[in-house]
CSV table of C-alpha atoms in Angstrom, one decimal:
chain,number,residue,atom,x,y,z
C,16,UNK,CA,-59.5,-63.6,-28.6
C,17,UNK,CA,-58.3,-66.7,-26.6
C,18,UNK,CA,-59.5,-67.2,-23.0
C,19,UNK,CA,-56.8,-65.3,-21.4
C,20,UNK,CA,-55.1,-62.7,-23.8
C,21,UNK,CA,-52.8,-60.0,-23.0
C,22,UNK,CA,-54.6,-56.8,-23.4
C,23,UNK,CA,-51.3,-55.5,-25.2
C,24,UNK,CA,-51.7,-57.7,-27.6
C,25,UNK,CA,-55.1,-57.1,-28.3
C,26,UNK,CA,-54.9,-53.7,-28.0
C,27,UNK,CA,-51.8,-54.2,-31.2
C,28,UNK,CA,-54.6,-55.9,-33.5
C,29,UNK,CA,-56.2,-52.6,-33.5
C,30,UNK,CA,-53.6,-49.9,-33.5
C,31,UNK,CA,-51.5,-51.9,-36.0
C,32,UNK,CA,-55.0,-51.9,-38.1
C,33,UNK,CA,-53.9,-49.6,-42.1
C,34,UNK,CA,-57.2,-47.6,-41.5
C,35,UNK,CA,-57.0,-46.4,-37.7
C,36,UNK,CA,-57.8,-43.0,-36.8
C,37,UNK,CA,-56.7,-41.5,-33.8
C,38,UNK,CA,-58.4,-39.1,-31.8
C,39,UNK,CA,-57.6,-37.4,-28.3
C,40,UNK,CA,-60.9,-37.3,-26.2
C,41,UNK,CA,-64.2,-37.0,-27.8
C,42,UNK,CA,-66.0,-34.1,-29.5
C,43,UNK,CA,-67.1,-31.7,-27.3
C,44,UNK,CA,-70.6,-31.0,-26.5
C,45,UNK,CA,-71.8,-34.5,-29.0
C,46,UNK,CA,-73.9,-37.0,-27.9
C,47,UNK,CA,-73.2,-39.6,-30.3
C,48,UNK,CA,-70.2,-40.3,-32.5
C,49,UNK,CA,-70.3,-42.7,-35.2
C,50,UNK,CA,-66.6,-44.3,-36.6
C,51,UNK,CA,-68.2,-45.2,-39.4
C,52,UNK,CA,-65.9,-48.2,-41.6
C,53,UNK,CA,-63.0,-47.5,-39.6
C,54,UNK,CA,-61.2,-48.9,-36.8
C,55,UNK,CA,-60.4,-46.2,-34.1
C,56,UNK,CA,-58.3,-45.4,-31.3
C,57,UNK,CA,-59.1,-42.6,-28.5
C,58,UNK,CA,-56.8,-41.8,-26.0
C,59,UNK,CA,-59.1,-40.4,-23.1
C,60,UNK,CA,-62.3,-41.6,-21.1
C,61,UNK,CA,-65.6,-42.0,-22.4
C,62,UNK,CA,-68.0,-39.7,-20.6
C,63,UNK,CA,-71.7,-40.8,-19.2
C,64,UNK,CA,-74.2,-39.8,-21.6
C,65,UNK,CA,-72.1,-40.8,-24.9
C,66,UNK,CA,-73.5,-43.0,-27.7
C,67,UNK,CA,-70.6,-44.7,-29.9
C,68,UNK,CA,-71.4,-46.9,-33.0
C,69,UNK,CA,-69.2,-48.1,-35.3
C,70,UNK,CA,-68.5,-50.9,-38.2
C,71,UNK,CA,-65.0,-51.5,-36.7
C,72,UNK,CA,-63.2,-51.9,-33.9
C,73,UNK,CA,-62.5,-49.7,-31.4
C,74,UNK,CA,-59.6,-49.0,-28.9
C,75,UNK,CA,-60.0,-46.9,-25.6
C,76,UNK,CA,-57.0,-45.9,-23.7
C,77,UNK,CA,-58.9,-44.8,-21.1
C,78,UNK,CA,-62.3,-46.0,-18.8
C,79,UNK,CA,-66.1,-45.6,-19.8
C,80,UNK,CA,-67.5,-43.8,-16.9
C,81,UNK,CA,-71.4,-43.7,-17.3
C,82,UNK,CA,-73.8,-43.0,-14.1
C,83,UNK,CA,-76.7,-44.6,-13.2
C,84,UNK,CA,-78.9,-41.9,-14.2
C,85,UNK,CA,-76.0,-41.1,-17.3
C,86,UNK,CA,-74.7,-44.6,-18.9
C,87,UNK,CA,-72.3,-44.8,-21.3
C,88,UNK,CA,-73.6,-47.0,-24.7
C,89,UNK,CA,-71.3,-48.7,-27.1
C,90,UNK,CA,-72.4,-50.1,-30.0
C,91,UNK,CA,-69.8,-51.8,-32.6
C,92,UNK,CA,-69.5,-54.1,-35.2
C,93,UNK,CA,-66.2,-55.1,-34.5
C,94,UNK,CA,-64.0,-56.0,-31.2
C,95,UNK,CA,-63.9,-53.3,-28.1
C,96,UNK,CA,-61.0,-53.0,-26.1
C,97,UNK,CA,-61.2,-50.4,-23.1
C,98,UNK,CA,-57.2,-50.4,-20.9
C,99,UNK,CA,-59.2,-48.9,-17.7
C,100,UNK,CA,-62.3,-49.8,-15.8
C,101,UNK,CA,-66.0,-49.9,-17.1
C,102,UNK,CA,-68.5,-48.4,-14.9
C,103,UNK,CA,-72.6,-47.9,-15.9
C,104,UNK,CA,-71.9,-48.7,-19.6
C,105,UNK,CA,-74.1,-50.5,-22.0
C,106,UNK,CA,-71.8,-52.3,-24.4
C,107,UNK,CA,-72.5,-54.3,-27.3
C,108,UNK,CA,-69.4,-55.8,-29.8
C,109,UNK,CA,-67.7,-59.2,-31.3
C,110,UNK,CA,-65.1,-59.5,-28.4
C,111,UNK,CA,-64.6,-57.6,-25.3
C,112,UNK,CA,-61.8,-57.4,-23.6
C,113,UNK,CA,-61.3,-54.7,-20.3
C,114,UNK,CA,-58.3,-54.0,-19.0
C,115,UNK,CA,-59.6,-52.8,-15.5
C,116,UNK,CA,-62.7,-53.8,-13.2
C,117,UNK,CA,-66.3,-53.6,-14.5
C,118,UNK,CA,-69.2,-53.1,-12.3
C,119,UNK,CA,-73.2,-52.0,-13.1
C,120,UNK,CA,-72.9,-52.5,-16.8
C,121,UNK,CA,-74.9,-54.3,-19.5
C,122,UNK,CA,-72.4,-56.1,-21.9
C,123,UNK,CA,-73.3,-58.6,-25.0
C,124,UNK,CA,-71.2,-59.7,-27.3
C,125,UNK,CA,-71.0,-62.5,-29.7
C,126,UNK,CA,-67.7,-63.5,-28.9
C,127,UNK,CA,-65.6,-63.6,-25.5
C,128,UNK,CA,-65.4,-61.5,-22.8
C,129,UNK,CA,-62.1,-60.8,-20.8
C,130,UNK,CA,-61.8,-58.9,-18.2
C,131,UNK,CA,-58.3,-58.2,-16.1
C,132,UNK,CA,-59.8,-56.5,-12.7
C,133,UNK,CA,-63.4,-57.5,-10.9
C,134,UNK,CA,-66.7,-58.1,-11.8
C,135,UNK,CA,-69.8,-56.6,-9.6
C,136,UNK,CA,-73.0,-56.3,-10.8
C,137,UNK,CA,-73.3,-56.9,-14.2
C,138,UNK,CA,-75.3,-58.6,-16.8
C,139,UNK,CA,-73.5,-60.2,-19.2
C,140,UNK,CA,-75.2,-62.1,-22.5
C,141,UNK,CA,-72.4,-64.0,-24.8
C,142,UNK,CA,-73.4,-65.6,-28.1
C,143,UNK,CA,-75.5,-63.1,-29.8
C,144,UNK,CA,-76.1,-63.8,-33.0
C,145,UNK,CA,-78.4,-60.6,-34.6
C,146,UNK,CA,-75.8,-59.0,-36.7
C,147,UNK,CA,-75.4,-62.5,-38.3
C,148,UNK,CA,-78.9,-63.1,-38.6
C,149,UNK,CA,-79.8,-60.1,-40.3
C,150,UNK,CA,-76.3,-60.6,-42.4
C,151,UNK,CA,-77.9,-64.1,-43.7
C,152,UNK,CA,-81.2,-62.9,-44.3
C,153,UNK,CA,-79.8,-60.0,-46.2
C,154,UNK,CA,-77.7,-62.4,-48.5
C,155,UNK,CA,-80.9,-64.7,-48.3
C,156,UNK,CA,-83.1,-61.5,-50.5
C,157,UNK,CA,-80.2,-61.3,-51.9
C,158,UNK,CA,-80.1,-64.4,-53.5
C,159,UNK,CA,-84.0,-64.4,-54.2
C,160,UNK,CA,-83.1,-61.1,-56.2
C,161,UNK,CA,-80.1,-62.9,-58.2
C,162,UNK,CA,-82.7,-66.1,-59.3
C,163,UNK,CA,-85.3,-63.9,-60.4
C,164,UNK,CA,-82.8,-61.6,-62.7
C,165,UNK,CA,-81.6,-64.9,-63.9
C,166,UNK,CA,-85.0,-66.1,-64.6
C,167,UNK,CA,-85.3,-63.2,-67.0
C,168,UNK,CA,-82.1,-63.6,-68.1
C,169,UNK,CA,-82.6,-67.4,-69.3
C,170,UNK,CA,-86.1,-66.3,-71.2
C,171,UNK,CA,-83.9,-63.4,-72.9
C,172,UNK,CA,-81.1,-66.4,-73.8
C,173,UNK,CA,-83.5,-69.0,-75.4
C,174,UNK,CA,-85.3,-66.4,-77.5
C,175,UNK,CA,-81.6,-65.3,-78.7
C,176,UNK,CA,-80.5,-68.6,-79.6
C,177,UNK,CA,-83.4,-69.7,-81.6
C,178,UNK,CA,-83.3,-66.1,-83.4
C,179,UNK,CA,-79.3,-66.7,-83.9
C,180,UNK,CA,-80.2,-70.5,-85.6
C,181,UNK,CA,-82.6,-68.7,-88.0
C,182,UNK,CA,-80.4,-66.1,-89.1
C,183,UNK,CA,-77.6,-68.4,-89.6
C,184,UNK,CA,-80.2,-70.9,-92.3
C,185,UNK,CA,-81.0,-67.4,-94.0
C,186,UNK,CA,-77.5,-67.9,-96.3
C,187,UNK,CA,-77.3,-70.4,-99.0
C,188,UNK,CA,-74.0,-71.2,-98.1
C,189,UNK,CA,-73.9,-73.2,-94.5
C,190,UNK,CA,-72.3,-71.4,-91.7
C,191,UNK,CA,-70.0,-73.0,-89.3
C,192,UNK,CA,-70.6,-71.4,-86.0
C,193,UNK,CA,-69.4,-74.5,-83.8
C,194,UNK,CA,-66.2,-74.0,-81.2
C,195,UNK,CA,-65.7,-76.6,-79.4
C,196,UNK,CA,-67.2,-76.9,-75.6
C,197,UNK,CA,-67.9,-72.8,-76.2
C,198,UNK,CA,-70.2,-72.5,-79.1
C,199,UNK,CA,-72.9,-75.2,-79.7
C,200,UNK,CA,-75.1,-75.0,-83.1
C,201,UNK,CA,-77.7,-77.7,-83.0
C,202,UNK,CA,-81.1,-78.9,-82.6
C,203,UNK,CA,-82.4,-75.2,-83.6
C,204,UNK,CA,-80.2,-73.4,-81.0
C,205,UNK,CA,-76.8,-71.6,-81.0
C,206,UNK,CA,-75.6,-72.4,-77.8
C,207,UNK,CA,-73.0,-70.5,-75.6
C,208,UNK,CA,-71.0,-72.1,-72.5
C,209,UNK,CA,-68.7,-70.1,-70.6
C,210,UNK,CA,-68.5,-72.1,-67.5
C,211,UNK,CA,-64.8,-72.9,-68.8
C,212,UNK,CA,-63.8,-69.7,-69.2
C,213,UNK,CA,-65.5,-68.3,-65.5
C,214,UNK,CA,-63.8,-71.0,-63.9
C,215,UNK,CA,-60.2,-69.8,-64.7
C,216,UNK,CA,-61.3,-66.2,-63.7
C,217,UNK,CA,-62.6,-66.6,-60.6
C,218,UNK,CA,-60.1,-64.4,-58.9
C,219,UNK,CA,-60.6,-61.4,-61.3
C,220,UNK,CA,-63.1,-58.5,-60.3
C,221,UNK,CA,-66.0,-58.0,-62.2
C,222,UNK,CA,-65.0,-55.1,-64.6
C,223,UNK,CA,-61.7,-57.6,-65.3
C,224,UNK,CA,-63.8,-60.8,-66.2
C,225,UNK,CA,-66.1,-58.4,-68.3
C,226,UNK,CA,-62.7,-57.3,-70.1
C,227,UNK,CA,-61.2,-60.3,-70.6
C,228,UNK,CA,-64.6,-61.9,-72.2
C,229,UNK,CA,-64.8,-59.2,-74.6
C,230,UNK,CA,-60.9,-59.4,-75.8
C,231,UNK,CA,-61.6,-63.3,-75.9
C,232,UNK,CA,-64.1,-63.0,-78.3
C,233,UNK,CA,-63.0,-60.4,-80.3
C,234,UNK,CA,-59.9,-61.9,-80.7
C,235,UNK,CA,-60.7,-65.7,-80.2
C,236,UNK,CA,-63.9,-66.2,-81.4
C,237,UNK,CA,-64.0,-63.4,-84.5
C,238,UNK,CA,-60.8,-64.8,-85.6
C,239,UNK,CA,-62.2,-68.4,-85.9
C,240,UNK,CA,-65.1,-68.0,-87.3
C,241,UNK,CA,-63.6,-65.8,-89.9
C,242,UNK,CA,-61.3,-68.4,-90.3
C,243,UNK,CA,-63.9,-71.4,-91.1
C,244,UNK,CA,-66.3,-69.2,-93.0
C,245,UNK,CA,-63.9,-67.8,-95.1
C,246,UNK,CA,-65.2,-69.4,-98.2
C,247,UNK,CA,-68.7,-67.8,-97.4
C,248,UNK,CA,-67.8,-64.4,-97.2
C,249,UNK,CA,-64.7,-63.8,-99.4
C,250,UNK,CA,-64.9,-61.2,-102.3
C,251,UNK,CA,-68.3,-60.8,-101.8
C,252,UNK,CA,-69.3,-57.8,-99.8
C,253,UNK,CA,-73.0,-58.3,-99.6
C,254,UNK,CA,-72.2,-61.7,-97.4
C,255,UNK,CA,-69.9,-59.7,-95.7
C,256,UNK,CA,-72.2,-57.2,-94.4
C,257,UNK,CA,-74.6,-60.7,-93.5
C,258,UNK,CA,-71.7,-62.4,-91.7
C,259,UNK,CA,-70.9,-59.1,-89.6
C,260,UNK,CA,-74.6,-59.0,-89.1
C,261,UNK,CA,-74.7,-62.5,-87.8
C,262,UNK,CA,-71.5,-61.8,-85.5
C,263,UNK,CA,-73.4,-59.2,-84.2
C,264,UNK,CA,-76.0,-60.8,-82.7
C,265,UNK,CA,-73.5,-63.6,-81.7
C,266,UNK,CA,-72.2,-60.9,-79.4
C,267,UNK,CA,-75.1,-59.7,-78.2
C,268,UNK,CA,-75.8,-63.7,-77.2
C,269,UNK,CA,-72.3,-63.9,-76.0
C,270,UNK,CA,-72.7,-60.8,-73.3
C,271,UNK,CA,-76.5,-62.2,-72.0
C,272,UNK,CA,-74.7,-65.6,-71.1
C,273,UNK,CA,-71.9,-63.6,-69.7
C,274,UNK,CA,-74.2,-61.5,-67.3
C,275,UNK,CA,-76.2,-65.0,-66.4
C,276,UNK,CA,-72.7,-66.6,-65.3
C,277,UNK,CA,-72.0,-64.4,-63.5
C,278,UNK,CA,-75.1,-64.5,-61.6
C,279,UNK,CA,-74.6,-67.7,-61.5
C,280,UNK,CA,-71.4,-66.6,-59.6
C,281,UNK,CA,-73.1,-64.8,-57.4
C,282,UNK,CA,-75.6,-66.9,-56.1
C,283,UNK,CA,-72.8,-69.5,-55.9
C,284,UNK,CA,-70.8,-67.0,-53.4
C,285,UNK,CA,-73.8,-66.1,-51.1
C,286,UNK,CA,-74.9,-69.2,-50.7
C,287,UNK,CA,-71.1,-70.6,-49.7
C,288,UNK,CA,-71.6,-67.0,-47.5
C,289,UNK,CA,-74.6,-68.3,-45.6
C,290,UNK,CA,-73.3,-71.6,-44.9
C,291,UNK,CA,-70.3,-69.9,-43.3
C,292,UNK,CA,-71.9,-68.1,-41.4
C,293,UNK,CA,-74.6,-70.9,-40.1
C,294,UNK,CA,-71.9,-73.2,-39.7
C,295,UNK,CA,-69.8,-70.4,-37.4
C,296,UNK,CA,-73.5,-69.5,-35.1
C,297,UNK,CA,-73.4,-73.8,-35.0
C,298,UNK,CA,-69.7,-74.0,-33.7
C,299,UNK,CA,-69.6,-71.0,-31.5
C,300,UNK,CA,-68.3,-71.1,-28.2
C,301,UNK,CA,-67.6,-67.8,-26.3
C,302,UNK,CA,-66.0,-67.9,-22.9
C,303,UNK,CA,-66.3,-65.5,-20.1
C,304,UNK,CA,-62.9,-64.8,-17.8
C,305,UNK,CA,-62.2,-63.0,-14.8
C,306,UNK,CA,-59.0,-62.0,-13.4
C,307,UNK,CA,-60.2,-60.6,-10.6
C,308,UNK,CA,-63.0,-61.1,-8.0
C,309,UNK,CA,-66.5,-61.9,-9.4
C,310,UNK,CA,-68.7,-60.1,-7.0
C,311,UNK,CA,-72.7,-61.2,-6.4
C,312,UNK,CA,-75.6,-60.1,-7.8
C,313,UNK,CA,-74.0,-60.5,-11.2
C,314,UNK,CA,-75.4,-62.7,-13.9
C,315,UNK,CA,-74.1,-64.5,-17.1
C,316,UNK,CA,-76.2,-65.7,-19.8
C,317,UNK,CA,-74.9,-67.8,-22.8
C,318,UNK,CA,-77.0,-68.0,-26.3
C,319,UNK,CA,-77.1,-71.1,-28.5
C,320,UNK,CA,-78.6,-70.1,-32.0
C,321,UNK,CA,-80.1,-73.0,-33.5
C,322,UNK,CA,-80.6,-72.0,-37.7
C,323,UNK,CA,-82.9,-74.4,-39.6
C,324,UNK,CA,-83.6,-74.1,-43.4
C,325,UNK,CA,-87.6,-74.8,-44.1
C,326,UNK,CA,-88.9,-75.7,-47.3
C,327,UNK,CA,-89.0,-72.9,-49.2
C,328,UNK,CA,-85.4,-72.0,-48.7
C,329,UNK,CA,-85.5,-69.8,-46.2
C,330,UNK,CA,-83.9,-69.5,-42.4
C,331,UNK,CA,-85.6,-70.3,-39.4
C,332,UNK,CA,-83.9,-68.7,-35.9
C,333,UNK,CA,-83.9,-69.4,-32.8
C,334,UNK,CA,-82.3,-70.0,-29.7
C,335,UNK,CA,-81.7,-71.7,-26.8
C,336,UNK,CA,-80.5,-69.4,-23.1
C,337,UNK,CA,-78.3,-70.7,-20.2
C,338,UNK,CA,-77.4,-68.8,-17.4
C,339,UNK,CA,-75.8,-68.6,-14.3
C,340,UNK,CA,-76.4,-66.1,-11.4
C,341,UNK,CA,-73.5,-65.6,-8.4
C,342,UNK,CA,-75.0,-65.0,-5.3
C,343,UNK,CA,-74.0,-64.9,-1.5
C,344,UNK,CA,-74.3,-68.0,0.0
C,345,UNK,CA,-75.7,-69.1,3.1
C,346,UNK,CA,-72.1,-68.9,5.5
C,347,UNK,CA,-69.8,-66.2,5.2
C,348,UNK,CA,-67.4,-66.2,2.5
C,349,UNK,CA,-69.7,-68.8,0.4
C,350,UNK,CA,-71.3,-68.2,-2.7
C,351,UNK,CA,-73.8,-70.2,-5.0
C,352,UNK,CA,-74.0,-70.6,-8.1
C,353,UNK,CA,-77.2,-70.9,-9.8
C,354,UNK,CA,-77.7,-72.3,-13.1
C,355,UNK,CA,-80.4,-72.6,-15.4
C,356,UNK,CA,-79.4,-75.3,-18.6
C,357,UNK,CA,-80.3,-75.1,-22.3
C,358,UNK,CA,-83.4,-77.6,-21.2
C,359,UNK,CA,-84.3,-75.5,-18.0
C,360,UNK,CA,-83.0,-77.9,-15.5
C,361,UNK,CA,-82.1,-75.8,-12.6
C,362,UNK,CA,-79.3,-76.9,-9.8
C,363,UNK,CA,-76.4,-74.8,-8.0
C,364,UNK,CA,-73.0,-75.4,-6.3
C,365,UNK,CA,-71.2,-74.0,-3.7
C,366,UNK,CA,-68.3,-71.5,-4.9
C,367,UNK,CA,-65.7,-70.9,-2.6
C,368,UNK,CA,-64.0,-67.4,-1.5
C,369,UNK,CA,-60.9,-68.2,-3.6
C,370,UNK,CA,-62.8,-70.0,-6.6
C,371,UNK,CA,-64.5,-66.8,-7.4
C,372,UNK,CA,-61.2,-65.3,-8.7
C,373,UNK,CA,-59.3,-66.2,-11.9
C,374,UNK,CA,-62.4,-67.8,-13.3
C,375,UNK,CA,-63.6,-68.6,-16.6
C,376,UNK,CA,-67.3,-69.7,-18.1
C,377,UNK,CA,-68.3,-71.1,-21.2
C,378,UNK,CA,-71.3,-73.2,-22.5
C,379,UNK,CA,-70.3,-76.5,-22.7
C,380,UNK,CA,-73.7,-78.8,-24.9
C,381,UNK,CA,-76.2,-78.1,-22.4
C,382,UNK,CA,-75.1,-76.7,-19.5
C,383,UNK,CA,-72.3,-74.2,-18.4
C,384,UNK,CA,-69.1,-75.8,-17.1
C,385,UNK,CA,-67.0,-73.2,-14.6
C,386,UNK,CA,-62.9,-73.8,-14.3
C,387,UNK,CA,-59.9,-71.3,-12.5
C,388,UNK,CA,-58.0,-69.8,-15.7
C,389,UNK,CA,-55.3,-72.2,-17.2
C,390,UNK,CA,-56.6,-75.6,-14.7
C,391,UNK,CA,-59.1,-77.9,-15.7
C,392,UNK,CA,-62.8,-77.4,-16.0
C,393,UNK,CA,-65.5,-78.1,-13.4
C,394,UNK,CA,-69.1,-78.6,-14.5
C,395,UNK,CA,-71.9,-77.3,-12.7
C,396,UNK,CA,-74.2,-79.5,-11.9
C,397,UNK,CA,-77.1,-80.5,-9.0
C-alpha cells in the first residue's frame, strides 16, 4: 500500500483474491470468528464485543463500532481494509487502510496506515515486527532440526559406502561401478553425488524429484552398469544373483544421499527465508497518512527492529521506538508536536490549523519527518 491509495483499489486486491468468502454480517450470538487461510469479505458492520482473527486479509464494507466498555478486536495476518469509520477497535494487521474517520482505537500494524476521514484519539504503533520474529525463529528450529537429521544421515552414508566397497572386492572378477561426476569408487568408498541432478530439479515438488531419481536410476544407472559389467555376470546366474545383490545396496546408498540433498535443499531454502525476512524488518519503512483532520491527544509510535545473528547462529531482537504525540498548543488553533527520536532526543514544532490535515508520517533514520500528502517532507526537529 503506497502512501495515498484509493481505497477501491485496495479494496480490489481482496475481492479479486481466488479464495474469498463472502459473508453478510456476522454470526449471530458468536464472540469470535476465525477466517482461518482465507481472505474474506463481509458486507455489514462489525459489532462491539467481536474478536476476528485470521491468516488473510480481510475486507469490511461496513464500520467497526466497538464502545468503550465493548471494543471491537481485529487480529489478522494479512491486510485490513474497513469502507466506513473505526470507532473503539483494537486492530492489529500488515496494512490498514480506513475508508472513514477513526477515533479511540488501538491500531498496529507492520505496514502502513491510511486513513481517508479524521483522526482523534488514537494510538497508533507501525513497524511491528512479531509475526516475523516468531516466523524466523520458527525457520531458525527449523533449520537446527534439518542439521541434526543430516548429521544422522551423513553417519548412515559413510557406513554405506565403506560396506558397498567391500561387497564389490568380494567377486574375483573387478567390478566397474564408476559413472562419471555421479558414482565415485575409490580410496575404500563408493561415492554418490547428486548435486548435478538436484540442481536441474529445483523447480519440481518433492514427490517429483523423488520420482525422477528413482526412473534415473533404474533406467540410467542399471543400464550402465549392466552395460560395463557385462562380462562379469553373463551366463552365470550365481554372479547374477551377486551383481543384483550389489545393485541393491547401491540403491539403498543412492536413496540415503537422495534424502541428505534434499536436506541440503532445505536448509538452503530457510536460510535464503530468514535473510528475506531480516533484510525486509532492515528496509522497512511504514508511513502514516491522514486525509482528514488529525485531532489531539492522539499518538504515533514507529518501531525499528534491529536483528543481529550471535555466535551460535541464532537471532538476537530488538528494537528501537520513535514517537510523536499531537497536542493543543498554547494559542488557539496551534498545535505541537512532540517527538521523541530513536536516541531519545526530545524537541517539538509548532503545527498549524491547516497543516494538521492531509498529512503523512514516517520514520525517516532517527527521527520522524512530517510532510502534507503529495508535497515535500518536513523534518521535525528542536
Amino acid at each position: 500500500m503506497s502512501e495515498v491509495t484509493d481505497i477501491q483499489s485496495v479494496a480490489e486486491s481482496i475481492t479479486t483474491a481466488d479464495d474469498l468468502v463472502k459473508i453478510q454480517g456476522l454470526p449471530p450470538n458468536k464472540s469470535f470468528f476465525n477466517t482461518e487461510d482465507h481472505n474474506y469479505l463481509l458486507e455489514g458492520d462489525v459489532p462491539g464485543g467481536i474478536s476476528i482473527t485470521g491468516e488473510r486479509s480481510f475486507l469490511v464494507q461496513g464500520s467497526i463500532n466497538g464502545s468503550n466498555s465493548n471494543p471491537s478486536r481485529i487480529h489478522i495476518n494479512g491486510d485490513l481494509v474497513v469502507t466506513g469509520n473505526v470507532c473503539y477497535a483494537q486492530i492489529h494487521c500488515r496494512n490498514l487502510h480506513i475508508g472513514g474517520s477513526t477515533q479511540n482505537s488501538r491500531l498496529i500494524t507492520s505496514g502502513n496506515i491510511a486513513i481517508d476521514g479524521d483522526l482523534a484519539c488514537g494510538k497508533l504503533t507501525l513497524g511491528d515486527y512479531e509475526s516475523d520474529r516468531h516466523l524466523i525463529q520458527n525457520l531458525q528450529h527449523e533449520i537446527a532440526r534439518f542439521r541434526t537429521d543430516r548429521e544422522a544421515i551423513e553417519r548412515r552414508i559413510h557406513q554405506d559406502e565403506k560396506r558397498l566397497d567391500r561387497a564389490c572386492k568380494t567377486t574375483h572378477t573387478p567390478l566397474n561401478f564408476n559413472i562419471k561426476k555421479i558414482i565415485i569408487h575409490q580410496y575404500g568408498h563408493v561415492r554418490i553425488d547428486l548435486k548435478s541432478i538436484y540442481a536441474s530439479l529445483t523447480d519440481r515438488s518433492q514427490e517429483q524429484t523423488e520420482s525422477v531419481l528413482l526412473e534415473f536410476f533404474a533406467k540410467g544407472i542399471v543400464g550402465f552398469l549392466a552395460r560395463n559389467n557385462r562380462q562379469y555376470i553373463d551366463g552365470n546366474q550365481a554372479r547374477e544373483k551377486v551383481f543384483l545383490q550389489i545393485l541393491k545396496n547401491l540403491r539403498g546408498l543412492f536413496m540415503v544421499v537422495a534424502q541428505r540433498e534434499s536436506i541440503d535443499l532445505q536448509i538452503s531454502r530457510a536460510e535464503s527465508q530468514v535473510q528475506q525476512l531480516v533484510d525486509s524488518l532492515h528496509s522497512r519503512a511504514p508511513t502514516v497518512s491522514i486525509q482528514g483532520i488529525i485531532i489531539p491527544e492522539t499518538q504515533l509510535e514507529f518501531t525499528q527492529p534491529r536483528v543481529q545473528c550471535l555466535d551460535n547462529g541464532e537471532m538476537d531482537f530488538d528494537h528501537g521506538l520513535a514517537t510523536i504525540e499531537i497536542q493543543p498548543g498554547r494559542e488557539a488553533n496551534q498545535y505541537q508536536l512532540l517527538l521523541t527520536d530513536l536516541n531519545g532526543e526530545d524537541c517539538s514544532q509548532e503545527l498549524t490549523e491547516a497543516e494538521r490535515k492531509n498529512i503523512s508520517f514516517r520514520l525517516c533514520e532517527d527521527q520522524i519527518i512530517w510532510a502534507p500528502l503529495s508535497m515535500d517532507e518536513k523534518c521535525v526537529a528542536a
